[in-house]
Amino acid sequence: MHARMNHPAMVVPDAMKSLQALGELTKNSLPEKLLELVHLRASQINGCSACVDMHPKIAKRAGETDERLFSVAAWRDTPYFTEAERAALALTEAVTRISDRADPVPDEVWSEADKQFDEAKLAALILAIANINVWNRLNVAVRQPAGIWKG
């Protein structure tokens, strides 16, 4: 598999720097393992092979276990995640799938996230979800192959 073109973040001046800067802001507010679970779940939903390949590797370096990484797609049915992680994963799914339902982010999903995270952390979580969705959409559009970026 080959990309259709050079990655847009590499072609447009300062795009990579801007996207990475947003990612760095969220890293300062939330645990890396939580962010990588969020990145992986959104990437699974969006079918982004480059990110599905990269984010478990980053998560493993941050101390994440195979057991938890293998079960991210089925997080509701496993005992491996904290209430905060479950709230973040539910919010990730809702924000990633905004066109799938009339009420994209249901009150129960929002309320649980709001209960688990203070305003600053919730804001960082929403930015992290939005940012990974941007990366997913860029990668899927150009058919960025897995394994190119080492993360």
Coordinates of N, CA, C and O in Angstrom, one line a residue:
M1 N 0.8 -1.2 0.0 CA 0.0 0.0 0.0 C 0.9 1.2 0.0 O 1.9 1.3 0.7
H2 N 0.5 2.2 -0.8 CA 1.3 3.4 -0.9 C 0.3 4.6 -0.7 O -0.9 4.5 -1.1
A3 N 0.8 5.6 -0.1 CA -0.1 6.8 0.1 C -0.4 7.5 -1.3 O 0.5 7.4 -2.2
R4 N -1.5 8.1 -1.4 CA -1.9 8.7 -2.6 C -1.1 10.0 -2.9 O -0.9 10.4 -4.1
M5 N -0.6 10.6 -1.9 CA 0.2 11.8 -2.0 C 1.0 12.0 -0.8 O 0.9 11.2 0.2
N6 N 1.9 13.0 -0.8 CA 2.6 13.3 0.4 C 1.6 13.8 1.5 O 0.6 14.3 1.1
H7 N 1.9 13.5 2.7 CA 0.9 13.8 3.8 C 0.6 15.3 3.8 O 1.6 16.1 3.8
P8 N -0.7 15.7 3.9 CA -1.0 17.1 3.9 C -0.3 17.9 5.1 O 0.0 19.0 4.9
A9 N -0.1 17.2 6.2 CA 0.6 17.9 7.3 C 2.0 18.2 7.0 O 2.7 19.0 7.6
M10 N 2.6 17.5 6.0 CA 4.0 17.7 5.6 C 4.0 18.7 4.4 O 5.0 19.4 4.2
V11 N 2.9 18.8 3.7 CA 2.9 19.7 2.5 C 2.5 21.1 2.8 O 3.2 22.0 2.3
V12 N 1.6 21.3 3.7 CA 1.1 22.7 4.0 C 2.1 23.2 5.1 O 2.3 22.6 6.1
P13 N 2.7 24.3 4.8 CA 3.6 24.9 5.8 C 3.0 25.1 7.2 O 1.9 25.6 7.3
D14 N 3.8 24.6 8.2 CA 3.4 24.8 9.6 C 2.2 23.9 10.0 O 1.8 24.0 11.2
A15 N 1.6 23.1 9.1 CA 0.5 22.3 9.6 C 0.9 21.2 10.6 O 0.3 21.0 11.6
M16 N 2.0 20.6 10.3 CA 2.5 19.6 11.3 C 2.8 20.2 12.6 O 2.4 19.6 13.7
K17 N 3.5 21.3 12.6 CA 3.8 22.0 13.9 C 2.5 22.4 14.6 O 2.5 22.2 15.8
S18 N 1.5 22.8 13.9 CA 0.2 23.2 14.6 C -0.5 22.0 15.2 O -1.0 22.0 16.3
L19 N -0.6 20.9 14.4 CA -1.2 19.7 14.9 C -0.5 19.1 16.1 O -1.1 18.7 17.0
Q20 N 0.8 19.1 16.0 CA 1.6 18.6 17.1 C 1.5 19.4 18.3 O 1.5 18.9 19.4
A21 N 1.4 20.7 18.1 CA 1.3 21.7 19.3 C 0.0 21.4 20.0 O -0.1 21.4 21.3
L22 N -1.1 21.2 19.3 CA -2.4 20.8 19.9 C -2.3 19.5 20.7 O -2.7 19.4 21.8
G23 N -1.6 18.6 20.1 CA -1.4 17.3 20.8 C -0.6 17.5 22.1 O -0.9 16.8 23.1
E24 N 0.4 18.3 22.1 CA 1.3 18.6 23.2 C 0.5 19.2 24.4 O 0.7 18.9 25.5
L25 N -0.5 20.1 24.0 CA -1.3 20.7 25.0 C -2.1 19.7 25.8 O -2.3 19.8 27.0
T26 N -2.6 18.7 25.1 CA -3.5 17.7 25.8 C -2.6 16.8 26.6 O -3.0 16.3 27.7
K27 N -1.4 16.5 26.2 CA -0.4 15.7 27.0 C -0.1 16.3 28.3 O 0.2 15.6 29.2
N28 N -0.2 17.6 28.4 CA 0.1 18.3 29.7 C -1.0 18.2 30.6 O -0.8 18.5 31.8
S29 N -2.2 17.8 30.2 CA -3.4 17.8 31.0 C -3.9 16.4 31.4 O -4.7 16.3 32.4
L30 N -3.6 15.4 30.6 CA -4.2 14.1 30.8 C -3.1 13.0 30.8 O -2.1 13.2 30.1
P31 N -3.3 11.9 31.5 CA -2.3 10.8 31.5 C -2.1 10.3 30.1 O -3.1 10.1 29.3
E32 N -0.9 10.0 29.8 CA -0.5 9.5 28.5 C -1.3 8.2 28.1 O -1.8 8.0 27.0
K33 N -1.4 7.3 29.1 CA -2.1 6.0 28.8 C -3.6 6.3 28.5 O -4.1 5.6 27.5
L34 N -4.2 7.2 29.1 CA -5.6 7.5 28.8 C -5.7 8.1 27.4 O -6.5 7.7 26.6
L35 N -4.8 9.0 27.1 CA -4.8 9.6 25.7 C -4.6 8.5 24.6 O -5.3 8.6 23.6
E36 N -3.7 7.6 24.9 CA -3.5 6.6 23.9 C -4.7 5.6 23.7 O -4.9 5.2 22.6
L37 N -5.4 5.4 24.8 CA -6.6 4.6 24.7 C -7.6 5.3 23.8 O -8.3 4.8 22.9
V38 N -7.8 6.6 24.1 CA -8.7 7.5 23.3 C -8.2 7.5 21.8 O -9.1 7.3 20.9
H39 N -7.0 7.7 21.6 CA -6.4 7.7 20.2 C -6.7 6.4 19.5 O -7.1 6.4 18.3
L40 N -6.5 5.3 20.2 CA -6.7 4.0 19.6 C -8.2 3.8 19.3 O -8.5 3.3 18.2
R41 N -9.0 4.1 20.2 CA -10.5 3.9 20.0 C -11.0 4.7 18.8 O -11.7 4.1 17.9
A42 N -10.7 5.9 18.7 CA -11.1 6.8 17.6 C -10.6 6.2 16.3 O -11.3 6.2 15.3
S43 N -9.3 5.8 16.3 CA -8.7 5.3 15.1 C -9.3 4.0 14.6 O -9.4 3.8 13.4
Q44 N -9.7 3.2 15.6 CA -10.4 1.9 15.2 C -11.7 2.3 14.5 O -12.0 1.7 13.5
I45 N -12.5 3.2 15.1 CA -13.8 3.6 14.5 C -13.6 4.2 13.1 O -14.3 3.8 12.2
N46 N -12.6 5.0 13.0 CA -12.3 5.7 11.7 C -11.6 4.8 10.7 O -11.4 5.2 9.5
G47 N -11.1 3.7 11.1 CA -10.4 2.8 10.1 C -9.1 3.4 9.7 O -8.7 3.2 8.5
C48 N -8.4 4.0 10.6 CA -7.1 4.6 10.3 C -6.0 3.6 10.6 O -5.6 3.5 11.8
S49 N -5.5 2.9 9.6 CA -4.5 1.9 9.8 C -3.2 2.4 10.4 O -2.6 1.8 11.2
A50 N -2.8 3.6 9.9 CA -1.6 4.2 10.4 C -1.7 4.4 11.9 O -0.7 4.1 12.7
C51 N -2.8 5.0 12.4 CA -2.9 5.3 13.9 C -3.2 4.0 14.7 O -2.8 3.9 15.8
V52 N -4.0 3.1 14.1 CA -4.2 1.8 14.8 C -2.9 1.0 15.0 O -2.7 0.3 16.0
D53 N -2.0 1.2 14.1 CA -0.6 0.6 14.2 C 0.2 1.4 15.2 O 0.9 0.8 16.0
M54 N 0.2 2.7 15.2 CA 1.1 3.5 15.9 C 0.7 3.7 17.4 O 1.6 3.6 18.3
H55 N -0.5 3.9 17.7 CA -0.9 4.3 19.1 C -0.7 3.1 20.1 O -0.4 3.4 21.3
P56 N -1.0 1.9 19.8 CA -0.7 0.8 20.8 C 0.8 0.8 21.1 O 1.2 0.5 22.2
K57 N 1.7 1.1 20.1 CA 3.1 1.1 20.4 C 3.5 2.2 21.4 O 4.3 2.0 22.3
I58 N 2.9 3.4 21.2 CA 3.1 4.5 22.1 C 2.6 4.1 23.5 O 3.2 4.4 24.5
A59 N 1.4 3.5 23.5 CA 0.8 3.1 24.8 C 1.6 2.1 25.5 O 1.8 2.2 26.7
K60 N 2.2 1.2 24.8 CA 3.1 0.2 25.4 C 4.3 0.8 26.0 O 4.7 0.5 27.2
R61 N 4.9 1.8 25.4 CA 6.0 2.5 25.9 C 5.7 3.3 27.2 O 6.5 3.5 28.0
A62 N 4.4 3.7 27.3 CA 3.9 4.4 28.5 C 3.5 3.4 29.6 O 3.0 3.9 30.6
G63 N 3.6 2.1 29.3 CA 3.3 1.1 30.4 C 2.0 0.4 30.2 O 1.5 -0.3 31.1
E64 N 1.3 0.6 29.1 CA 0.0 0.0 28.9 C 0.2 -1.5 28.7 O 1.2 -1.9 28.2
T65 N -0.8 -2.3 29.1 CA -0.7 -3.7 28.9 C -1.4 -4.2 27.6 O -2.3 -3.6 27.1
D66 N -0.9 -5.4 27.1 CA -1.5 -6.0 26.0 C -3.0 -6.3 26.2 O -3.9 -6.0 25.4
E67 N -3.3 -6.8 27.4 CA -4.7 -7.1 27.8 C -5.6 -6.0 27.5 O -6.7 -6.1 26.9
R68 N -5.3 -4.8 28.0 CA -6.1 -3.6 27.9 C -6.2 -3.1 26.4 O -7.2 -2.8 25.9
L69 N -5.0 -3.1 25.8 CA -5.0 -2.7 24.4 C -5.8 -3.6 23.5 O -6.5 -3.1 22.6
F70 N -5.7 -4.9 23.7 CA -6.5 -5.9 22.9 C -8.0 -5.7 23.1 O -8.8 -6.1 22.2
S71 N -8.4 -5.2 24.2 CA -9.8 -5.1 24.5 C -10.4 -3.7 24.3 O -11.6 -3.5 24.7
V72 N -9.7 -2.8 23.8 CA -10.2 -1.4 23.6 C -11.5 -1.4 22.8 O -12.5 -0.7 23.2
A73 N -11.6 -2.2 21.8 CA -12.8 -2.2 20.9 C -14.0 -2.7 21.6 O -15.1 -2.4 21.3
A74 N -13.7 -3.5 22.7 CA -14.8 -4.1 23.5 C -14.8 -3.6 24.9 O -15.1 -4.3 25.8
W75 N -14.4 -2.4 25.1 CA -14.2 -1.9 26.5 C -15.4 -2.0 27.4 O -15.3 -2.2 28.6
R76 N -16.6 -1.9 26.8 CA -17.8 -2.0 27.7 C -18.0 -3.4 28.3 O -18.6 -3.5 29.3
D77 N -17.4 -4.4 27.6 CA -17.6 -5.8 28.1 C -16.4 -6.4 28.8 O -16.4 -7.6 29.0
T78 N -15.5 -5.6 29.2 CA -14.3 -6.1 29.9 C -14.2 -5.3 31.2 O -14.6 -4.2 31.4
P79 N -13.5 -6.0 32.2 CA -13.3 -5.3 33.5 C -12.1 -4.5 33.6 O -11.7 -4.1 34.7
Y80 N -11.4 -4.2 32.5 CA -10.0 -3.7 32.6 C -9.9 -2.2 32.7 O -8.8 -1.7 32.9
F81 N -11.0 -1.5 32.6 CA -10.9 0.0 32.5 C -11.5 0.7 33.7 O -12.6 0.2 34.2
T82 N -10.9 1.8 34.2 CA -11.5 2.5 35.3 C -12.7 3.3 34.8 O -13.0 3.4 33.6
E83 N -13.5 3.8 35.8 CA -14.7 4.6 35.4 C -14.3 5.8 34.6 O -15.0 6.2 33.7
A84 N -13.2 6.5 34.9 CA -12.7 7.6 34.1 C -12.4 7.2 32.7 O -12.7 7.9 31.7
E85 N -11.7 6.1 32.6 CA -11.3 5.6 31.2 C -12.6 5.3 30.4 O -12.7 5.6 29.2
R86 N -13.5 4.6 31.1 CA -14.8 4.3 30.4 C -15.5 5.6 30.0 O -16.1 5.6 28.9
A87 N -15.5 6.6 30.8 CA -16.2 7.8 30.4 C -15.5 8.5 29.2 O -16.1 9.0 28.3
A88 N -14.2 8.4 29.3 CA -13.4 9.0 28.1 C -13.6 8.2 26.8 O -13.8 8.8 25.8
L89 N -13.7 6.9 26.9 CA -13.9 6.1 25.8 C -15.3 6.3 25.2 O -15.5 6.3 24.0
A90 N -16.3 6.4 26.1 CA -17.7 6.7 25.7 C -17.8 8.0 25.0 O -18.4 8.2 23.9
L91 N -17.1 9.0 25.5 CA -17.1 10.4 24.9 C -16.4 10.3 23.6 O -16.8 10.9 22.6
T92 N -15.3 9.6 23.5 CA -14.6 9.4 22.3 C -15.4 8.8 21.2 O -15.5 9.4 20.0
E93 N -16.2 7.8 21.5 CA -17.1 7.2 20.5 C -18.1 8.2 20.1 O -18.4 8.3 18.9
A94 N -18.7 8.9 21.0 CA -19.8 9.8 20.7 C -19.3 10.9 19.8 O -19.9 11.3 18.8
V95 N -18.2 11.6 20.2 CA -17.7 12.7 19.4 C -17.1 12.2 18.0 O -17.3 12.9 17.1
T96 N -16.6 11.0 18.0 CA -16.1 10.5 16.7 C -17.2 10.1 15.8 O -17.1 10.3 14.5
R97 N -18.3 9.7 16.3 CA -19.5 9.2 15.5 C -20.6 10.2 15.5 O -21.8 9.9 15.6
I98 N -20.3 11.5 15.4 CA -21.3 12.6 15.5 C -22.5 12.5 14.5 O -23.6 12.9 14.8
S99 N -22.2 11.9 13.4 CA -23.3 11.8 12.4 C -24.2 10.6 12.5 O -25.1 10.4 11.8
D100 N -23.9 9.7 13.5 CA -24.6 8.4 13.6 C -25.9 8.5 14.3 O -26.6 7.5 14.4
R101 N -26.2 9.6 15.0 CA -27.4 9.7 15.8 C -27.9 11.1 15.9 O -27.1 12.0 15.7
A102 N -29.1 11.3 16.2 CA -29.7 12.6 16.3 C -29.1 13.4 17.4 O -28.9 14.6 17.3
D103 N -28.8 12.8 18.5 CA -28.2 13.4 19.7 C -26.8 12.9 19.8 O -26.5 11.9 20.5
P104 N -25.8 13.5 19.1 CA -24.5 12.9 18.9 C -23.8 12.6 20.3 O -23.1 11.6 20.4
V105 N -23.9 13.5 21.2 CA -23.3 13.3 22.5 C -24.4 13.3 23.5 O -24.8 14.4 24.0
P106 N -25.0 12.2 23.8 CA -26.1 12.1 24.7 C -25.7 12.6 26.1 O -24.6 12.6 26.6
D107 N -26.7 13.1 26.8 CA -26.5 13.7 28.1 C -25.9 12.7 29.1 O -25.0 13.1 29.9
E108 N -26.2 11.4 29.0 CA -25.6 10.5 30.0 C -24.1 10.3 29.7 O -23.3 10.1 30.6
V109 N -23.7 10.4 28.4 CA -22.3 10.3 28.1 C -21.6 11.5 28.6 O -20.5 11.5 29.3
W110 N -22.2 12.7 28.4 CA -21.6 14.0 28.8 C -21.5 14.0 30.3 O -20.5 14.4 30.9
S111 N -22.6 13.6 31.0 CA -22.7 13.7 32.5 C -21.6 12.8 33.1 O -21.0 13.2 34.1
E112 N -21.4 11.6 32.6 CA -20.4 10.8 33.1 C -19.0 11.3 32.9 O -18.1 11.3 33.8
A113 N -18.7 11.9 31.8 CA -17.4 12.5 31.5 C -17.2 13.7 32.4 O -16.1 13.9 33.0
D114 N -18.3 14.5 32.6 CA -18.2 15.7 33.4 C -18.0 15.3 34.9 O -17.3 16.0 35.7
K115 N -18.5 14.2 35.3 CA -18.3 13.7 36.7 C -16.9 13.2 36.9 O -16.3 13.4 38.0
Q116 N -16.3 12.7 35.9 CA -14.9 12.1 36.0 C -13.8 13.0 35.8 O -12.7 12.8 36.3
F117 N -14.0 14.1 35.1 CA -13.0 15.1 34.8 C -13.4 16.5 35.1 O -14.5 16.9 34.9
D118 N -12.4 17.3 35.7 CA -12.7 18.7 35.9 C -12.8 19.4 34.6 O -12.5 18.8 33.5
E119 N -13.2 20.7 34.6 CA -13.4 21.4 33.4 C -12.1 21.4 32.5 O -12.2 21.2 31.3
A120 N -11.0 21.7 33.1 CA -9.8 21.8 32.3 C -9.4 20.4 31.7 O -9.0 20.4 30.5
K121 N -9.5 19.3 32.4 CA -9.2 18.0 31.9 C -10.3 17.6 30.8 O -9.9 17.0 29.8
L122 N -11.5 17.9 31.1 CA -12.6 17.6 30.1 C -12.3 18.4 28.8 O -12.5 17.9 27.7
A123 N -11.9 19.6 28.9 CA -11.6 20.4 27.7 C -10.4 19.8 27.0 O -10.5 19.7 25.7
A124 N -9.4 19.4 27.7 CA -8.3 18.8 27.0 C -8.7 17.4 26.4 O -8.2 17.1 25.3
L125 N -9.6 16.7 27.0 CA -10.0 15.4 26.4 C -10.8 15.7 25.1 O -10.5 15.0 24.1
I126 N -11.6 16.7 25.1 CA -12.4 17.0 23.9 C -11.4 17.4 22.8 O -11.6 17.0 21.6
L127 N -10.4 18.2 23.1 CA -9.4 18.6 22.1 C -8.6 17.4 21.6 O -8.3 17.3 20.4
A128 N -8.3 16.5 22.5 CA -7.6 15.3 22.1 C -8.4 14.4 21.2 O -7.9 13.9 20.2
I129 N -9.7 14.3 21.5 CA -10.6 13.5 20.6 C -10.7 14.2 19.2 O -10.6 13.6 18.2
A130 N -10.8 15.5 19.2 CA -10.9 16.3 18.0 C -9.6 16.1 17.2 O -9.6 15.9 15.9
N131 N -8.5 16.2 17.8 CA -7.2 16.2 17.2 C -7.0 14.8 16.6 O -6.5 14.7 15.4
I132 N -7.3 13.7 17.3 CA -7.0 12.4 16.7 C -8.0 12.2 15.5 O -7.6 11.6 14.5
N133 N -9.2 12.7 15.6 CA -10.1 12.6 14.4 C -9.5 13.4 13.2 O -9.7 12.9 12.1
V134 N -8.9 14.5 13.4 CA -8.2 15.2 12.3 C -7.1 14.3 11.7 O -7.1 14.1 10.5
W135 N -6.3 13.8 12.6 CA -5.2 12.9 12.0 C -5.8 11.7 11.3 O -5.3 11.4 10.2
N136 N -6.8 11.1 11.9 CA -7.5 9.9 11.2 C -8.0 10.3 9.8 O -7.8 9.6 8.8
R137 N -8.6 11.5 9.7 CA -9.2 11.9 8.5 C -8.2 12.2 7.4 O -8.3 11.9 6.2
L138 N -7.1 12.8 7.9 CA -6.0 13.1 6.9 C -5.4 11.8 6.4 O -5.2 11.6 5.2
N139 N -5.1 10.9 7.4 CA -4.5 9.6 7.0 C -5.3 8.8 6.1 O -4.9 8.2 5.1
V140 N -6.6 8.7 6.4 CA -7.5 7.9 5.6 C -7.7 8.5 4.2 O -7.7 7.8 3.2
A141 N -7.8 9.8 4.1 CA -7.9 10.5 2.8 C -6.8 10.2 1.9 O -7.0 9.9 0.7
V142 N -5.6 10.2 2.4 CA -4.4 9.9 1.5 C -3.9 8.5 1.5 O -3.0 8.2 0.9
R143 N -4.7 7.7 2.3 CA -4.3 6.2 2.4 C -2.9 6.1 3.0 O -2.1 5.3 2.4
Q144 N -2.7 6.8 4.1 CA -1.4 6.7 4.7 C -1.2 5.2 5.2 O -2.0 4.7 6.0
P145 N -0.1 4.5 4.8 CA 0.1 3.2 5.2 C 0.5 3.0 6.6 O 1.2 3.9 7.1
A146 N 0.1 1.9 7.2 CA 0.6 1.6 8.6 C 2.1 1.4 8.5 O 2.7 1.0 7.5
G147 N 2.8 1.8 9.6 CA 4.2 1.5 9.8 C 5.1 2.6 9.3 O 6.3 2.5 9.5
I148 N 4.6 3.6 8.6 CA 5.4 4.7 8.1 C 5.9 5.6 9.2 O 7.1 5.9 9.3
W149 N 5.0 6.0 10.1 CA 5.3 6.9 11.2 C 5.5 6.0 12.4 O 4.7 5.1 12.7
K150 N 6.6 6.3 13.1 CA 7.0 5.4 14.2 C 6.4 5.9 15.5 O 6.5 5.2 16.5
G151 N 5.9 7.1 15.6 CA 5.3 7.6 16.8 C 6.1 7.6 18.1 O 6.9 6.9 18.5

